[in-house]
CSV table of C-alpha atoms and ligand atoms in Angstrom, one decimal:
chain,number,residue,atom,x,y,z
A,1,UNK,CA,92.4,163.9,58.0
A,2,UNK,CA,91.6,161.7,55.3
A,3,UNK,CA,88.4,159.5,54.8
A,4,UNK,CA,88.0,156.5,56.6
A,5,UNK,CA,85.3,154.7,57.1
A,6,UNK,CA,82.8,151.0,57.0
A,7,UNK,CA,83.8,149.2,53.7
A,8,UNK,CA,81.6,146.2,54.6
A,9,UNK,CA,79.6,144.6,57.2
A,10,UNK,CA,78.8,140.9,58.0
A,11,UNK,CA,76.3,139.4,60.8
A,12,UNK,CA,75.5,135.9,62.0
A,13,UNK,CA,72.7,134.8,64.1
A,14,UNK,CA,72.6,130.9,64.9
A,15,UNK,CA,69.4,129.4,63.8
A,16,UNK,CA,68.1,128.2,67.3
A,17,UNK,CA,65.6,130.1,69.5
A,18,UNK,CA,64.1,129.6,72.6
A,19,UNK,CA,60.9,131.4,73.6
A,20,UNK,CA,60.9,133.7,76.7
A,21,UNK,CA,57.4,131.7,77.9
A,22,UNK,CA,59.7,128.2,77.6
A,23,UNK,CA,62.3,129.9,79.9
A,24,UNK,CA,59.7,131.2,82.4
A,25,UNK,CA,58.0,127.7,82.6
A,26,UNK,CA,60.9,126.1,83.7
A,27,UNK,CA,61.8,128.7,86.5
A,28,UNK,CA,58.2,129.6,87.8
A,29,UNK,CA,58.1,133.0,86.4
A,30,UNK,CA,55.1,134.7,84.9
A,31,UNK,CA,56.1,135.0,80.7
A,32,UNK,CA,53.8,137.7,80.5
A,33,UNK,CA,55.5,139.7,83.1
A,34,UNK,CA,59.0,138.9,82.1
A,35,UNK,CA,58.4,140.0,78.6
A,36,UNK,CA,56.8,143.2,79.5
A,37,UNK,CA,59.6,143.9,82.0
A,38,UNK,CA,62.5,143.1,79.4
A,39,UNK,CA,60.6,143.2,76.0
A,40,UNK,CA,62.4,140.2,74.7
A,41,UNK,CA,59.9,137.5,72.9
A,42,UNK,CA,62.6,135.0,72.2
A,43,UNK,CA,66.5,134.8,72.3
A,44,UNK,CA,69.1,133.0,69.8
A,45,UNK,CA,70.8,130.0,71.1
A,46,UNK,CA,74.0,128.5,69.7
A,47,UNK,CA,74.0,125.2,67.9
A,48,UNK,CA,75.8,122.1,69.7
A,49,UNK,CA,78.7,122.7,67.6
A,50,UNK,CA,79.0,126.5,67.5
A,51,UNK,CA,80.8,128.8,70.0
A,52,UNK,CA,82.1,132.6,69.9
A,53,UNK,CA,84.8,131.5,67.0
A,54,UNK,CA,82.8,129.8,64.9
A,55,UNK,CA,80.2,132.5,65.2
A,56,UNK,CA,83.0,135.1,64.5
A,57,UNK,CA,84.2,133.2,61.3
A,58,UNK,CA,80.6,133.1,59.9
A,59,UNK,CA,80.1,136.7,60.4
A,60,UNK,CA,83.6,137.8,58.9
A,61,UNK,CA,83.2,135.9,56.0
A,62,UNK,CA,80.1,137.6,55.1
A,63,UNK,CA,81.6,140.8,55.6
A,64,UNK,CA,84.6,139.7,53.2
A,65,UNK,CA,82.3,138.4,50.6
A,66,UNK,CA,80.4,141.7,50.6
A,67,UNK,CA,83.4,143.7,50.4
A,68,UNK,CA,84.7,141.9,47.6
A,69,UNK,CA,88.4,142.3,48.5
A,70,UNK,CA,91.2,139.9,49.0
A,71,UNK,CA,91.4,139.0,52.6
A,72,UNK,CA,95.2,139.1,52.5
A,73,UNK,CA,94.6,142.9,52.1
A,74,UNK,CA,93.2,143.2,55.9
A,75,UNK,CA,96.0,143.9,58.2
A,76,UNK,CA,94.3,144.0,61.4
A,77,UNK,CA,91.8,141.8,62.9
A,78,UNK,CA,90.2,142.1,66.3
A,79,UNK,CA,88.0,139.8,68.3
A,80,UNK,CA,85.7,141.4,71.1
A,81,UNK,CA,84.2,138.9,73.1
A,82,UNK,CA,83.5,137.6,76.7
A,83,UNK,CA,82.7,134.2,75.9
A,84,UNK,CA,86.0,132.9,74.7
A,85,UNK,CA,86.2,129.0,74.4
A,86,UNK,CA,89.8,129.4,75.6
A,87,UNK,CA,90.8,131.3,78.8
A,88,UNK,CA,94.3,131.7,76.9
A,89,UNK,CA,94.5,131.2,73.2
A,90,UNK,CA,93.2,133.7,70.6
A,91,UNK,CA,90.0,133.8,68.6
A,92,UNK,CA,91.7,136.3,66.4
A,93,UNK,CA,94.6,133.8,64.8
A,94,UNK,CA,91.7,131.6,64.2
A,95,UNK,CA,90.2,133.8,62.3
A,96,UNK,CA,93.6,134.8,60.5
A,97,UNK,CA,94.0,131.1,59.2
A,98,UNK,CA,89.6,130.6,58.9
A,99,UNK,CA,89.5,133.8,56.7
A,100,UNK,CA,92.8,133.1,54.8
A,101,UNK,CA,94.1,136.6,55.9
A,102,UNK,CA,98.0,136.8,55.5
A,103,UNK,CA,100.4,136.0,58.4
A,104,UNK,CA,101.3,139.8,58.5
A,105,UNK,CA,98.3,141.3,60.4
A,106,UNK,CA,97.9,142.8,63.8
A,107,UNK,CA,95.6,140.3,65.8
A,108,UNK,CA,94.5,140.3,69.3
A,109,UNK,CA,91.1,139.5,71.3
A,110,UNK,CA,89.6,142.4,73.1
A,111,UNK,CA,87.8,142.4,76.6
A,112,UNK,CA,85.3,144.9,78.1
A,113,UNK,CA,82.1,143.2,78.6
A,114,UNK,CA,79.8,144.2,75.6
A,115,UNK,CA,82.1,147.3,74.3
A,116,UNK,CA,85.3,145.1,73.4
A,117,UNK,CA,84.0,144.8,69.7
A,118,UNK,CA,83.4,148.3,69.4
A,119,UNK,CA,86.9,149.1,70.7
A,120,UNK,CA,88.2,146.7,68.1
A,121,UNK,CA,86.4,149.3,65.4
A,122,UNK,CA,88.4,152.3,67.3
A,123,UNK,CA,91.9,150.6,66.9
A,124,UNK,CA,91.0,149.6,63.3
A,125,UNK,CA,90.1,153.0,62.3
A,126,UNK,CA,93.3,154.4,64.0
A,127,UNK,CA,95.4,152.1,61.9
A,128,UNK,CA,93.7,152.6,58.8
A,129,UNK,CA,93.7,156.2,58.9
A,130,UNK,CA,97.3,156.4,59.8
A,131,UNK,CA,98.0,154.5,56.9
A,132,UNK,CA,99.4,151.5,58.6
A,133,UNK,CA,97.1,149.3,57.4
A,134,UNK,CA,95.0,149.1,54.0
A,135,UNK,CA,91.9,147.3,55.8
A,136,UNK,CA,91.2,146.5,59.7
A,137,UNK,CA,88.3,144.2,60.7
A,138,UNK,CA,86.6,143.9,63.9
A,139,UNK,CA,84.0,141.2,65.3
A,140,UNK,CA,82.1,141.2,68.1
A,141,UNK,CA,81.0,137.9,68.9
A,142,UNK,CA,79.4,136.3,72.0
A,143,UNK,CA,77.6,133.0,73.4
A,144,UNK,CA,77.0,134.9,76.4
A,145,UNK,CA,76.4,133.3,79.7
A,146,UNK,CA,73.5,133.8,82.1
A,147,UNK,CA,73.1,131.6,85.2
A,148,UNK,CA,70.0,129.5,84.8
A,149,UNK,CA,66.9,130.7,86.7
A,150,UNK,CA,68.5,133.9,87.1
A,151,UNK,CA,67.0,137.2,85.2
A,152,UNK,CA,70.0,137.5,82.9
A,153,UNK,CA,69.0,134.2,81.3
A,154,UNK,CA,66.0,135.9,79.8
A,155,UNK,CA,68.2,137.9,77.5
A,156,UNK,CA,71.8,136.5,77.3
A,157,UNK,CA,72.1,135.0,73.7
A,158,UNK,CA,74.4,134.4,70.7
A,159,UNK,CA,75.4,136.1,67.4
A,160,UNK,CA,78.2,137.7,65.7
A,161,UNK,CA,78.7,141.2,63.5
A,162,UNK,CA,81.9,142.1,61.5
A,163,UNK,CA,82.9,145.2,60.4
A,164,UNK,CA,85.8,145.9,57.6
A,165,UNK,CA,87.4,149.3,57.8
A,166,UNK,CA,89.3,150.8,55.1
A,167,UNK,CA,89.8,154.1,53.0
A,168,UNK,CA,88.7,152.4,49.7
A,169,UNK,CA,85.2,151.7,48.8
A,170,UNK,CA,83.8,153.3,52.0
A,171,UNK,CA,80.1,152.6,52.3
A,172,UNK,CA,79.7,154.7,55.8
A,173,UNK,CA,82.2,157.4,56.3
A,174,UNK,CA,83.4,158.0,59.9
A,175,UNK,CA,82.6,161.8,60.8
A,176,UNK,CA,83.5,161.4,64.9
A,177,UNK,CA,83.7,159.4,67.7
A,178,UNK,CA,84.2,159.9,71.4
A,179,UNK,CA,84.2,157.9,74.4
A,180,UNK,CA,83.2,157.7,77.9
A,181,UNK,CA,84.3,155.5,80.4
A,182,UNK,CA,84.3,155.0,84.3
A,183,UNK,CA,84.8,152.2,87.1
A,184,UNK,CA,81.2,151.3,87.6
A,185,UNK,CA,80.8,147.7,89.3
A,186,UNK,CA,77.8,146.9,87.5
A,187,UNK,CA,78.6,143.4,85.8
A,188,UNK,CA,81.4,141.3,86.4
A,189,UNK,CA,82.8,137.7,85.9
A,190,UNK,CA,85.9,136.3,88.0
A,191,UNK,CA,88.4,134.0,86.3
A,192,UNK,CA,86.9,130.4,86.4
A,193,UNK,CA,83.2,131.6,87.3
A,194,UNK,CA,81.0,130.1,85.0
A,195,UNK,CA,78.1,133.0,85.0
A,196,UNK,CA,78.4,136.7,85.3
A,197,UNK,CA,77.4,138.6,88.6
A,198,UNK,CA,75.4,142.0,88.4
A,199,UNK,CA,74.5,144.5,90.7
A,200,UNK,CA,70.9,145.0,90.4
A,201,UNK,CA,70.5,148.4,91.1
A,202,UNK,CA,73.4,149.5,89.4
A,203,UNK,CA,72.7,148.2,85.7
A,204,UNK,CA,70.6,151.2,84.6
A,205,UNK,CA,71.1,154.6,85.9
A,206,UNK,CA,75.1,154.8,87.0
A,207,UNK,CA,75.8,152.1,84.0
A,208,UNK,CA,74.2,151.7,80.9
A,209,UNK,CA,72.8,155.4,80.9
A,210,UNK,CA,75.3,157.5,82.3
A,211,UNK,CA,77.8,155.9,79.6
A,212,UNK,CA,75.2,155.9,76.9
A,213,UNK,CA,74.0,159.4,77.3
A,214,UNK,CA,77.5,160.5,78.2
A,215,UNK,CA,79.1,159.3,75.1
A,216,UNK,CA,76.5,160.3,73.0
A,217,UNK,CA,75.8,163.7,74.7
A,218,UNK,CA,79.5,164.4,74.5
A,219,UNK,CA,79.8,163.6,71.1
A,220,UNK,CA,76.8,166.0,70.0
A,221,UNK,CA,78.5,168.9,72.2
A,222,UNK,CA,82.1,168.4,70.9
A,223,UNK,CA,81.0,168.1,67.2
A,224,UNK,CA,77.7,170.2,66.8
A,225,UNK,CA,75.4,167.6,66.2
A,226,UNK,CA,71.6,167.7,67.1
A,227,UNK,CA,69.3,164.7,67.3
A,228,UNK,CA,67.6,165.7,64.0
A,229,UNK,CA,71.1,165.3,62.4
A,230,UNK,CA,70.6,161.8,62.5
A,231,UNK,CA,68.5,159.0,60.2
A,232,UNK,CA,69.2,156.2,62.6
A,233,UNK,CA,70.4,155.9,66.3
A,234,UNK,CA,71.6,152.3,67.5
A,235,UNK,CA,72.4,151.8,70.8
A,236,UNK,CA,73.6,148.8,72.9
A,237,UNK,CA,70.5,146.6,73.5
A,238,UNK,CA,70.5,144.6,77.0
A,239,UNK,CA,66.9,144.6,76.8
A,240,UNK,CA,64.1,146.2,74.9
A,241,UNK,CA,63.5,148.9,77.3
A,242,UNK,CA,67.2,150.5,77.7
A,243,UNK,CA,67.3,151.8,74.1
A,244,UNK,CA,64.0,153.4,74.1
A,245,UNK,CA,64.8,155.3,77.3
A,246,UNK,CA,68.4,156.0,76.4
A,247,UNK,CA,66.7,157.6,73.4
A,248,UNK,CA,63.8,159.6,75.2
A,249,UNK,CA,66.8,161.2,77.6
A,250,UNK,CA,68.6,162.4,74.6
A,251,UNK,CA,65.7,163.8,73.1
A,252,UNK,CA,65.7,161.4,69.8
A,253,UNK,CA,62.4,160.3,68.5
A,254,UNK,CA,61.9,156.7,69.0
A,255,UNK,CA,61.5,156.0,65.1
A,256,UNK,CA,64.9,156.7,64.6
A,257,UNK,CA,65.9,153.6,67.2
A,258,UNK,CA,63.2,151.3,66.1
A,259,UNK,CA,65.0,150.1,62.8
A,260,UNK,CA,68.0,148.9,64.8
A,261,UNK,CA,66.2,147.0,67.5
A,262,UNK,CA,67.1,143.3,67.4
A,263,UNK,CA,67.1,142.3,71.0
A,264,UNK,CA,63.2,141.6,71.2
A,265,UNK,CA,63.8,139.0,68.6
A,266,UNK,CA,67.1,137.4,69.4
A,267,UNK,CA,68.0,138.6,73.0
A,268,UNK,CA,71.3,140.5,74.1
A,269,UNK,CA,74.1,139.0,72.1
A,270,UNK,CA,76.6,141.1,74.0
A,271,UNK,CA,79.6,142.2,71.7
A,272,UNK,CA,77.2,141.6,68.7
A,273,UNK,CA,74.1,143.6,70.0
A,274,UNK,CA,74.7,147.1,68.7
A,275,UNK,CA,77.0,146.0,66.2
A,276,UNK,CA,73.9,143.7,65.1
A,277,UNK,CA,71.6,146.4,64.9
A,278,UNK,CA,74.1,148.8,63.2
A,279,UNK,CA,74.2,145.9,60.5
A,280,UNK,CA,70.4,145.7,60.4
A,281,UNK,CA,70.5,149.7,59.5
A,282,UNK,CA,73.2,149.2,56.8
A,283,UNK,CA,71.2,146.5,55.4
A,284,UNK,CA,68.4,149.2,54.6
A,285,UNK,CA,70.2,152.7,54.8
A,286,UNK,CA,70.2,155.0,51.8
A,287,UNK,CA,73.2,157.5,50.6
A,288,UNK,CA,73.0,160.5,52.7
A,289,UNK,CA,71.7,158.7,55.8
A,290,UNK,CA,73.4,159.7,59.2
A,291,UNK,CA,73.8,157.0,61.7
A,292,UNK,CA,74.8,157.4,65.6
A,293,UNK,CA,76.0,154.1,66.9
A,294,UNK,CA,76.7,154.0,70.7
A,295,UNK,CA,77.4,150.7,72.0
A,296,UNK,CA,78.2,149.8,76.0
A,297,UNK,CA,80.1,147.5,77.5
A,298,UNK,CA,79.6,146.9,81.8
A,299,UNK,CA,82.6,148.1,83.9
A,300,UNK,CA,81.9,150.8,82.3
A,301,UNK,CA,82.2,152.5,79.0
A,302,UNK,CA,80.5,153.7,75.7
A,303,UNK,CA,82.1,154.7,72.4
A,304,UNK,CA,79.7,157.0,70.2
A,305,UNK,CA,80.1,156.9,66.5
A,306,UNK,CA,78.7,159.2,63.7
A,307,UNK,CA,78.9,157.7,60.1
A,308,UNK,CA,77.2,159.1,56.6
A,309,UNK,CA,76.2,156.4,54.3
A,310,UNK,CA,77.7,156.8,51.0
A,311,UNK,CA,76.4,156.0,47.3
A,312,UNK,CA,78.1,153.0,47.5
A,313,UNK,CA,75.8,151.2,50.0
A,314,UNK,CA,73.0,150.4,47.1
A,315,UNK,CA,75.7,148.1,45.5
A,316,UNK,CA,77.1,146.4,48.7
A,317,UNK,CA,73.3,145.6,49.9
A,318,UNK,CA,73.3,143.4,46.9
A,319,UNK,CA,76.1,141.2,47.6
A,320,UNK,CA,74.1,138.0,48.3
A,321,UNK,CA,74.8,138.0,51.9
A,322,UNK,CA,72.0,137.1,54.4
A,323,UNK,CA,70.3,140.2,55.9
A,324,UNK,CA,69.9,140.5,59.5
A,325,UNK,CA,66.3,140.8,58.9
A,326,UNK,CA,66.3,137.3,57.0
A,327,UNK,CA,68.3,135.9,59.6
A,328,UNK,CA,65.7,137.1,62.3
A,329,UNK,CA,63.0,135.1,60.5
A,330,UNK,CA,65.1,132.0,59.9
A,331,UNK,CA,64.9,129.9,63.0
A,332,UNK,CA,64.3,126.7,64.3
A,333,UNK,CA,62.5,126.6,68.0
A,334,UNK,CA,63.9,124.6,70.9
A,335,UNK,CA,63.0,123.4,74.2
A,336,UNK,CA,64.8,124.0,77.3
A,337,UNK,CA,66.5,120.5,77.7
A,338,UNK,CA,67.7,121.1,74.1
A,339,UNK,CA,68.8,124.6,75.0
A,340,UNK,CA,70.7,123.3,78.0
A,341,UNK,CA,72.4,120.8,75.6
A,342,UNK,CA,73.4,123.1,73.0
A,343,UNK,CA,74.7,125.6,75.5
A,344,UNK,CA,76.7,122.5,76.9
A,345,UNK,CA,75.1,123.1,80.3
A,346,UNK,CA,74.7,119.6,81.1
A,347,UNK,CA,77.4,117.9,83.2
A,348,UNK,CA,79.0,115.2,80.9
A,349,UNK,CA,81.9,112.9,81.6
A,350,UNK,CA,84.7,114.0,79.3
B,1,UNK,CA,88.0,113.9,61.0
B,2,UNK,CA,89.4,111.5,63.2
B,3,UNK,CA,90.2,112.0,67.0
B,4,UNK,CA,93.5,113.6,66.1
B,5,UNK,CA,96.8,114.6,67.4
B,6,UNK,CA,97.5,118.4,67.7
B,7,UNK,CA,100.2,118.4,65.1
B,8,UNK,CA,98.0,116.4,62.4
B,9,UNK,CA,95.3,119.0,63.2
B,10,UNK,CA,97.6,122.0,62.7
B,11,UNK,CA,99.0,120.5,59.6
B,12,UNK,CA,95.6,120.1,57.9
B,13,UNK,CA,94.3,123.4,59.0
B,14,UNK,CA,94.2,125.1,55.8
B,15,UNK,CA,92.0,122.0,54.4
B,16,UNK,CA,89.8,121.8,57.4
B,17,UNK,CA,89.0,125.6,57.9
B,18,UNK,CA,88.9,126.8,54.3
B,19,UNK,CA,88.9,123.9,52.1
B,20,UNK,CA,92.1,124.4,50.3
B,21,UNK,CA,92.9,121.5,47.7
B,22,UNK,CA,95.4,120.5,45.4
B,23,UNK,CA,95.3,121.0,41.8
B,24,UNK,CA,97.5,119.4,39.4
B,25,UNK,CA,99.4,122.1,37.4
B,26,UNK,CA,99.8,119.5,34.6
B,27,UNK,CA,96.5,118.1,34.2
B,28,UNK,CA,94.3,120.5,36.2
B,29,UNK,CA,92.6,117.7,38.6
B,30,UNK,CA,91.6,118.9,41.7
B,31,UNK,CA,92.4,116.7,44.9
B,32,UNK,CA,90.2,117.0,48.0
B,33,UNK,CA,91.4,115.9,50.8
B,34,UNK,CA,94.7,116.9,49.2
B,35,UNK,CA,97.3,114.7,47.9
B,36,UNK,CA,101.0,114.6,47.3
B,37,UNK,CA,100.9,113.3,43.6
B,38,UNK,CA,98.4,113.4,40.8
B,39,UNK,CA,97.1,110.4,39.2
B,40,UNK,CA,98.7,111.6,36.1
B,41,UNK,CA,102.1,111.0,37.6
B,42,UNK,CA,102.9,114.7,38.2
B,43,UNK,CA,103.9,115.9,41.6
B,44,UNK,CA,103.5,119.6,40.3
B,45,UNK,CA,100.4,120.5,42.5
B,46,UNK,CA,99.1,123.7,43.9
B,47,UNK,CA,96.7,125.1,46.8
B,48,UNK,CA,93.2,126.0,45.5
B,49,UNK,CA,90.5,127.3,47.5
B,50,UNK,CA,87.2,125.4,46.8
B,51,UNK,CA,83.8,127.5,46.3
B,52,UNK,CA,81.9,127.7,49.6
B,53,UNK,CA,78.5,126.5,47.9
B,54,UNK,CA,76.8,123.6,45.9
B,55,UNK,CA,74.1,121.0,46.0
B,56,UNK,CA,73.5,117.7,48.0
B,57,UNK,CA,74.3,114.6,46.0
B,58,UNK,CA,73.3,112.1,48.6
B,59,UNK,CA,73.2,111.6,52.4
B,60,UNK,CA,73.1,109.0,55.2
B,61,UNK,CA,72.0,109.3,58.8
B,62,UNK,CA,73.9,107.5,61.2
B,63,UNK,CA,72.6,106.4,64.5
B,64,UNK,CA,75.7,104.2,65.6
B,65,UNK,CA,78.4,106.8,65.8
B,66,UNK,CA,82.2,107.0,66.9
B,67,UNK,CA,83.1,108.3,70.4
B,68,UNK,CA,83.5,112.0,69.7
B,69,UNK,CA,80.2,112.0,68.0
B,70,UNK,CA,78.1,110.3,70.7
B,71,UNK,CA,76.6,113.4,71.7
B,72,UNK,CA,75.2,114.6,68.3
B,73,UNK,CA,73.2,111.6,67.2
B,74,UNK,CA,72.0,111.3,64.6
B,75,UNK,CA,74.7,112.7,62.5
B,76,UNK,CA,73.7,113.5,58.9
B,77,UNK,CA,76.5,112.8,56.5
B,78,UNK,CA,76.4,114.1,52.8
B,79,UNK,CA,78.0,114.0,49.8
B,80,UNK,CA,78.0,117.6,48.3
B,81,UNK,CA,79.0,118.8,45.0
B,82,UNK,CA,80.6,122.0,45.1
B,83,UNK,CA,79.9,124.6,42.4
B,84,UNK,CA,83.1,123.9,40.7
B,85,UNK,CA,82.0,120.1,40.4
B,86,UNK,CA,84.4,119.0,43.1
B,87,UNK,CA,82.4,116.5,45.4
B,88,UNK,CA,83.2,116.6,49.2
B,89,UNK,CA,82.0,114.2,51.8
B,90,UNK,CA,80.9,116.0,55.4
B,91,UNK,CA,78.8,116.6,58.4
B,92,UNK,CA,75.2,118.4,57.8
B,93,UNK,CA,74.1,120.5,60.5
B,94,UNK,CA,71.2,122.7,61.2
B,95,UNK,CA,68.9,120.4,59.2
B,96,UNK,CA,66.1,117.9,59.7
B,97,UNK,CA,66.9,114.7,58.0
B,98,UNK,CA,63.6,114.0,56.4
B,99,UNK,CA,63.7,117.5,54.9
B,100,UNK,CA,66.9,117.0,52.8
B,101,UNK,CA,66.6,115.7,49.2
B,102,UNK,CA,69.2,115.5,46.4
B,103,UNK,CA,69.6,118.7,44.7
B,104,UNK,CA,69.2,121.0,48.1
B,105,UNK,CA,71.4,124.3,48.0
B,106,UNK,CA,74.2,123.8,50.6
B,107,UNK,CA,76.7,126.0,51.9
B,108,UNK,CA,79.8,125.4,53.9
B,109,UNK,CA,79.8,126.6,57.6
B,110,UNK,CA,82.9,126.7,60.2
B,111,UNK,CA,82.3,124.7,63.4
B,112,UNK,CA,83.5,122.8,66.1
B,113,UNK,CA,84.4,119.0,65.1
B,114,UNK,CA,86.2,117.6,67.7
B,115,UNK,CA,86.6,119.0,71.3
B,116,UNK,CA,89.2,117.0,73.3
B,117,UNK,CA,87.6,117.1,76.6
B,118,UNK,CA,87.3,120.0,79.0
B,119,UNK,CA,91.0,120.9,79.2
B,120,UNK,CA,92.3,120.2,75.5
B,121,UNK,CA,92.2,121.5,72.0
B,122,UNK,CA,89.0,122.5,70.4
B,123,UNK,CA,89.4,121.5,66.8
B,124,UNK,CA,87.7,123.5,64.0
B,125,UNK,CA,86.5,122.5,60.7
B,126,UNK,CA,83.9,122.6,57.5
B,127,UNK,CA,80.4,121.0,57.7
B,128,UNK,CA,77.7,122.0,55.5
B,129,UNK,CA,74.4,123.1,56.1
B,130,UNK,CA,71.4,124.0,53.9
B,131,UNK,CA,71.0,127.4,52.3
B,132,UNK,CA,68.0,129.5,53.7
B,133,UNK,CA,67.1,126.6,55.8
B,134,UNK,CA,64.7,123.7,55.7
C,1,LIG,ZN1,97.6,115.7,36.9
């Protein structure tokens, strides 16, 4: 098969942050215990005029700027999200006009909890590899929901990450991919329901760990990789503990996982979570590095990808696009009342 | 952006989303918002996308705002000179008014501008914010 891989990446984190201790203050939780359980110090909050669409546009624009390609050469665009502003009306078609793509573009929004953005990556890879389109783009974007006062609220946050796939100008060449999916009732949200439900005992072993480890181990066995082959390993990050534990289950040293961890500073950006970690790793990777990327979505499933970084990475890192590290530092703290307003959780007359 | 009808919003999408301006093919004058006729008299104009970065010329802080913006007070409105010299007025976000000064480096961002209630259309468009934050 011909070479295919990541040509460019772009990420966007809204500027606003709320500290875990501020959320805990409102709901009578012990902040030290909460931080200890989730390893989330603070989380990102979208501005009042931001949503999953605006976040996707910013991440995608940065990816296009870094690639330096004419956006009309992108033949497929996918948005992976579980925070659509519209129940019916796609984000992907807004991306077409906001990014200046041509009208001859395959476009759809995908839903598979936090995995949809990475499923868009799979679709883009397929279309590019077969030669049907020159470039394909996927964007993971969310302003994820958590019921106020419920544990999910400590991590559910906002952000976006975009990847452009192509054959020309590859910075991270795809070597292998593998999937692991099963019907698992770990987390769901019914139509019209404002907040998701989750099966407390279900989120860990039968959901996150079974699928992440299943996909990573399956890939390693099928394609003959061992943990020492990878320079970086990036997992989905619902909290700070899960990815570290997944690494130990796979005998992967924690030093390979740490550089891609963003959840401690911004929370769980759902469809952008693993892709944001991947973007952070690409911001710093060197030619020859091998990256194992394993997103996860409840319901449940994981995709595992192996990429090898090429010589072009050094040039693309200097594109003048904000790095994930810079965005983690660029922040404005809000209190719980401002947070409720920004997240549109105050009931208004309309 | 006024509270607009769906057809007007739809027609203005290139201008709202990507700062698509009109440039006169005869004299090179650039118009934003777009016009149909140049001041030189020519009607031959072409689309041109404006740059997404510039510098703040001047700004004002509005405490009395229209109904669509009542929940966003105070509103910062700025005049930004884009890197090609074209000046565009727009809302400034992610900024504290007392820290803005003329000359501040600005970038174009894509935001919700008008939301038609709980069931209507969400209208998106350009706004500005300081680069790197202040
Ligand atoms: Zn003219």
